[in-house]
Short mmCIF file of C-alpha atoms in Angstrom, two decimals:
data_model
loop_
_atom_site.label_atom_id
_atom_site.label_comp_id
_atom_site.label_asym_id
_atom_site.label_seq_id
_atom_site.Cartn_x
_atom_site.Cartn_y
_atom_site.Cartn_z
CA MET A 129 0.00 0.00 0.00
CA TYR A 130 1.25 3.47 -0.85
CA LEU A 131 0.50 6.01 1.89
CA PRO A 132 1.40 9.57 0.84
CA SER A 133 3.19 11.50 3.59
CA ALA A 134 1.69 14.68 4.99
CA THR A 135 3.08 17.90 3.54
CA GLU A 136 4.86 20.41 5.74
CA SER A 137 3.00 23.54 6.71
CA VAL A 138 4.29 27.02 5.83
CA ALA A 139 5.21 27.75 9.45
CA GLU A 140 7.28 24.59 9.69
CA LYS A 141 9.14 25.48 6.49
CA GLU A 142 9.94 28.98 7.76
CA ASN A 143 11.13 27.73 11.16
CA THR A 144 13.29 24.99 9.67
CA THR A 145 16.86 26.15 9.11
CA ASN A 146 18.66 22.81 8.83
CA LYS A 147 17.76 20.50 5.97
CA GLU A 148 18.55 17.42 8.07
CA VAL A 149 15.75 18.11 10.54
CA PRO A 150 12.73 17.52 8.24
CA ARG A 151 14.34 14.36 6.87
CA LYS A 152 14.67 12.95 10.38
CA ASN A 153 11.09 13.95 11.10
CA LYS A 154 9.93 12.13 7.98
CA GLU A 155 11.91 9.03 8.94
CA LYS A 156 10.42 9.12 12.42
CA GLN A 157 6.94 9.59 10.99
CA LYS A 158 7.48 6.66 8.63
CA GLN A 159 8.56 4.44 11.52
CA ASP A 160 5.56 5.48 13.61
CA ASN A 161 3.05 4.88 10.82
CA CYS A 162 4.35 1.52 9.63
CA MET A 163 6.97 -0.91 10.89
CA ALA A 164 7.89 -2.34 7.47
CA THR A 165 8.36 -0.29 4.31
CA VAL A 166 9.70 -0.85 0.80
CA ASP A 167 11.24 2.08 -1.07
CA GLN A 168 10.91 2.14 -4.86
CA LYS A 169 11.94 4.63 -7.52
CA VAL A 170 10.06 5.27 -10.75
CA THR A 171 11.83 6.88 -13.69
CA ILE A 172 9.72 8.82 -16.21
CA ASP A 173 11.21 9.52 -19.63
CA CYS A 174 9.57 12.06 -21.93
CA PRO A 175 10.26 12.06 -25.69
CA TRP A 176 10.37 15.88 -25.81
CA SER A 177 12.91 16.20 -22.98
CA ILE A 178 16.46 14.98 -22.52
CA TYR A 179 16.05 14.74 -18.76
CA SER A 180 14.49 11.92 -16.75
CA THR A 181 12.21 12.50 -13.79
CA ILE A 182 12.77 10.25 -10.80
CA ILE A 183 9.90 9.82 -8.34
CA ALA A 184 10.53 8.16 -4.98
CA LEU A 185 7.67 6.05 -3.58
CA THR A 186 7.44 4.37 -0.20
CA PHE A 187 5.14 1.36 0.04
CA CYS A 188 3.98 0.18 3.44
CA ILE A 189 3.67 -3.55 4.05
CA PRO A 190 0.37 -3.84 5.94
CA PHE A 191 0.70 -7.41 7.24
CA ASN A 192 3.18 -10.03 8.30
CA ALA A 193 2.21 -13.71 8.35
CA LYS A 194 3.71 -16.81 9.93
CA HIS A 195 2.47 -20.38 10.26
CA SER A 196 2.73 -23.20 12.77
CA LEU A 197 1.60 -26.82 13.00
CA LEU A 198 -0.37 -27.89 16.07
CA SER A 199 -1.09 -31.43 17.26
CA ALA A 200 -3.61 -32.71 19.79
CA GLY A 201 -3.53 -36.49 19.98
CA LYS A 202 -4.16 -37.81 16.47
CA ARG A 203 -5.61 -34.51 15.27
CA LYS A 204 -3.51 -31.92 13.45
CA TYR A 205 -4.09 -28.23 12.81
CA VAL A 206 -2.46 -25.57 10.66
CA GLN A 207 -2.40 -22.11 12.22
CA VAL A 208 -1.68 -18.88 10.37
CA CYS A 209 -0.97 -15.71 12.34
CA VAL A 210 -1.59 -12.37 10.60
CA GLN A 211 -0.08 -9.30 12.26
CA ASN A 212 -1.06 -5.73 11.37
CA LEU A 213 2.20 -3.81 10.98
CA SER A 214 0.72 -0.44 10.00
CA GLY A 215 -0.98 2.23 12.02
CA LEU A 216 -4.31 1.70 10.22
CA CYS A 217 -7.23 -0.56 11.06
CA PHE A 218 -8.33 -3.05 8.40
CA GLN A 219 -11.36 -5.21 7.84
CA LEU A 220 -10.55 -8.83 6.94
CA SER A 221 -12.87 -11.15 5.02
CA ASP A 222 -12.89 -14.24 2.79
CA ASN A 223 -9.93 -16.02 4.38
CA SER A 224 -8.92 -19.31 2.76
CA LEU A 225 -6.15 -21.90 2.86
CA LYS A 226 -5.61 -24.09 -0.20
CA ASN A 227 -3.35 -27.01 -0.89
CA SER A 228 -1.56 -26.33 -4.16
CA ALA A 229 -0.86 -30.04 -4.66
CA ASP A 230 -4.62 -30.74 -4.98
CA CYS A 231 -4.46 -33.90 -2.89
CA THR A 232 -7.94 -35.46 -2.84
CA ASP A 233 -7.18 -37.54 0.26
CA LEU A 234 -6.46 -34.42 2.35
CA GLN A 235 -8.97 -31.80 3.48
CA LEU A 236 -8.42 -28.47 5.20
CA VAL A 237 -11.47 -27.79 7.36
CA PRO A 238 -11.67 -24.12 8.43
CA LEU A 239 -12.42 -23.36 12.07
CA ASN A 240 -12.67 -19.60 11.58
CA PRO A 241 -15.76 -17.37 11.77
CA GLU A 242 -17.23 -16.56 8.37
CA SER A 243 -18.08 -13.01 9.41
CA GLN A 244 -15.76 -10.09 8.75
CA GLN A 245 -13.12 -9.28 11.35
CA VAL A 246 -11.48 -5.98 12.21
CA ILE A 247 -7.74 -6.08 12.87
CA TYR A 248 -6.44 -3.06 14.72
CA SER A 249 -3.00 -1.52 14.60
CA LYS A 250 -0.22 -3.80 15.93
CA GLN A 251 -2.81 -6.55 16.56
CA SER A 252 -2.51 -10.21 15.56
CA ILE A 253 -5.35 -12.47 14.41
CA PHE A 254 -5.05 -16.26 14.18
CA PHE A 255 -6.69 -18.52 11.59
CA VAL A 256 -6.87 -22.29 12.15
CA TRP A 257 -7.63 -25.22 9.82
CA GLU A 258 -7.92 -28.87 10.81
CA LEU A 259 -6.17 -31.48 8.68
CA LYS A 260 -8.32 -34.47 7.79
CA TRP A 261 -7.04 -37.32 5.65
CA THR A 262 -8.47 -40.66 4.53
CA LYS A 263 -5.38 -42.72 3.60
CA GLU A 264 -1.94 -41.37 4.48
CA LEU A 265 -0.51 -37.93 5.02
CA PRO A 266 1.69 -36.64 2.17
CA LEU A 267 5.38 -36.03 2.75
CA SER A 268 5.00 -32.29 2.26
CA LEU A 269 2.16 -29.82 2.19
CA GLN A 270 2.16 -26.78 -0.12
CA CYS A 271 -0.22 -24.17 1.29
CA LEU A 272 -1.44 -20.84 -0.02
CA PHE A 273 -3.18 -18.54 2.47
CA SER A 274 -5.30 -15.67 1.19
CA VAL A 275 -7.41 -13.01 2.90
CA SER A 276 -9.18 -9.94 1.51
CA PHE A 277 -8.74 -6.64 3.34
CA CYS A 278 -9.82 -3.01 3.14
CA PRO A 279 -9.46 0.00 5.45
CA ALA A 280 -11.93 -0.16 8.33
CA THR A 281 -12.94 3.50 7.96
CA SER A 282 -16.18 3.95 6.07
CA GLU A 283 -14.84 6.62 3.69
CA GLU A 284 -12.00 4.35 2.50
CA GLN A 285 -13.86 1.04 2.16
CA SER A 286 -14.48 1.72 -1.53
CA LEU A 287 -10.78 1.14 -2.31
CA THR A 288 -10.13 -1.94 -4.43
CA LEU A 289 -7.15 -3.86 -3.06
CA LYS A 290 -5.76 -7.24 -4.02
CA PRO A 291 -6.01 -9.95 -1.36
CA PHE A 292 -3.06 -10.51 0.92
CA THR A 293 -1.41 -13.87 0.18
CA TYR A 294 1.11 -15.96 2.08
CA GLU A 295 2.64 -19.13 0.65
CA PHE A 296 4.43 -21.68 2.82
CA GLN A 297 5.43 -25.34 2.89
CA VAL A 298 5.17 -27.86 5.74
CA GLU A 299 7.36 -30.97 5.73
CA ASN A 300 7.83 -33.93 8.08
CA PHE A 301 4.72 -33.14 10.07
CA PHE A 302 4.26 -36.66 11.41
CA THR A 303 3.66 -36.90 15.15
CA LEU A 304 6.76 -38.49 16.70
CA TYR A 305 5.90 -38.30 20.40
CA HIS A 306 2.83 -38.17 22.59
CA VAL A 307 3.30 -36.11 25.76
CA LYS A 308 0.96 -36.39 28.74
CA THR A 309 1.30 -34.62 32.09
CA GLU A 310 -0.64 -35.02 35.33
CA ILE A 311 -0.33 -33.50 38.82
CA PHE A 312 -1.12 -35.68 41.86
CA PRO A 313 -1.96 -34.45 45.38
CA PRO A 314 0.20 -35.55 48.36
CA LEU A 315 -0.34 -38.96 49.92
CA GLY A 316 -3.49 -39.03 52.00
CA ALA A 317 -4.87 -35.81 50.45
CA GLU A 318 -7.76 -35.64 48.02
CA TYR A 319 -6.97 -32.32 46.30
CA CYS A 320 -3.93 -30.19 45.52
CA LYS A 321 -3.70 -27.19 47.82
CA THR A 322 -1.54 -24.09 47.91
CA GLY A 323 1.65 -24.66 49.90
CA SER A 324 1.52 -28.46 49.70
CA LEU A 325 4.18 -30.45 47.85
CA CYS A 326 2.60 -32.22 44.85
CA SER A 327 4.11 -34.57 42.28
CA LEU A 328 4.19 -33.99 38.53
CA GLU A 329 4.20 -37.04 36.27
CA VAL A 330 5.30 -36.66 32.64
CA SER A 331 4.78 -39.52 30.17
CA ILE A 332 6.49 -39.43 26.75
CA THR A 333 5.58 -42.14 24.24
CA ARG A 334 7.26 -42.52 20.86
CA LEU A 335 4.63 -43.14 18.20
CA VAL A 336 6.75 -43.65 15.08
CA ASP A 337 10.41 -44.35 14.38
CA LEU A 338 12.73 -41.42 13.80
CA SER A 339 13.88 -40.72 10.27
CA GLU A 340 17.55 -40.48 9.34
CA VAL A 341 17.50 -36.69 9.54
CA ASP A 342 15.78 -36.75 12.92
CA ARG A 343 18.27 -39.32 14.22
CA ASP A 344 21.15 -36.96 13.47
CA GLU A 345 19.45 -34.08 15.26
CA ALA A 346 18.02 -36.11 18.16
CA LEU A 347 19.56 -36.13 21.60
CA THR A 348 21.59 -39.16 22.66
CA GLU A 349 20.60 -41.31 25.61
CA SER A 350 23.32 -39.74 27.76
CA ASP A 351 21.88 -36.26 27.09
#
């Protein structure tokens, strides 16, 4: 998104004696408005002039996305976190996650509300899909996340913006271990109470054998 910077007032121009001061103010304003920016330069050549006009543009990256794989027993979930980097509020809608490999045995079931969501400045919103498969899980999963967005203010909702997309790949997402924890009250007591010494039991069960890559990175028995 290109956000034009505010022009200096006449009083500010008259009071400014050093040229370095307004540049620092603009840099500070750019950092306050948006955390991530991309600077581009456009060169305009005219056939009736020997000179080229260079225009500097600063594009603000509105979002940052990252993914994670969650497991609960035999169920698996793909989570995508979208963070608003800018100082504006946006309205999100039509979120989707597609498998580019088009595997018919694998389904991505969305667990997100279908209604529109407002993401405020510096806020993060999480989207979750459950993985459901009929035969076997593929070795890798090529995912493409997409969500439509527009400014949350009513006067700017008429802007036509392309959806925000985030492409990622998940590999080796087989569940290797099952971890279970439980806290027990002291001997002779029925419940755990504050100040009493309780025991914590952790059970780790290996579900599948480690691959060659995992064996190299796994801890030895002595560790």
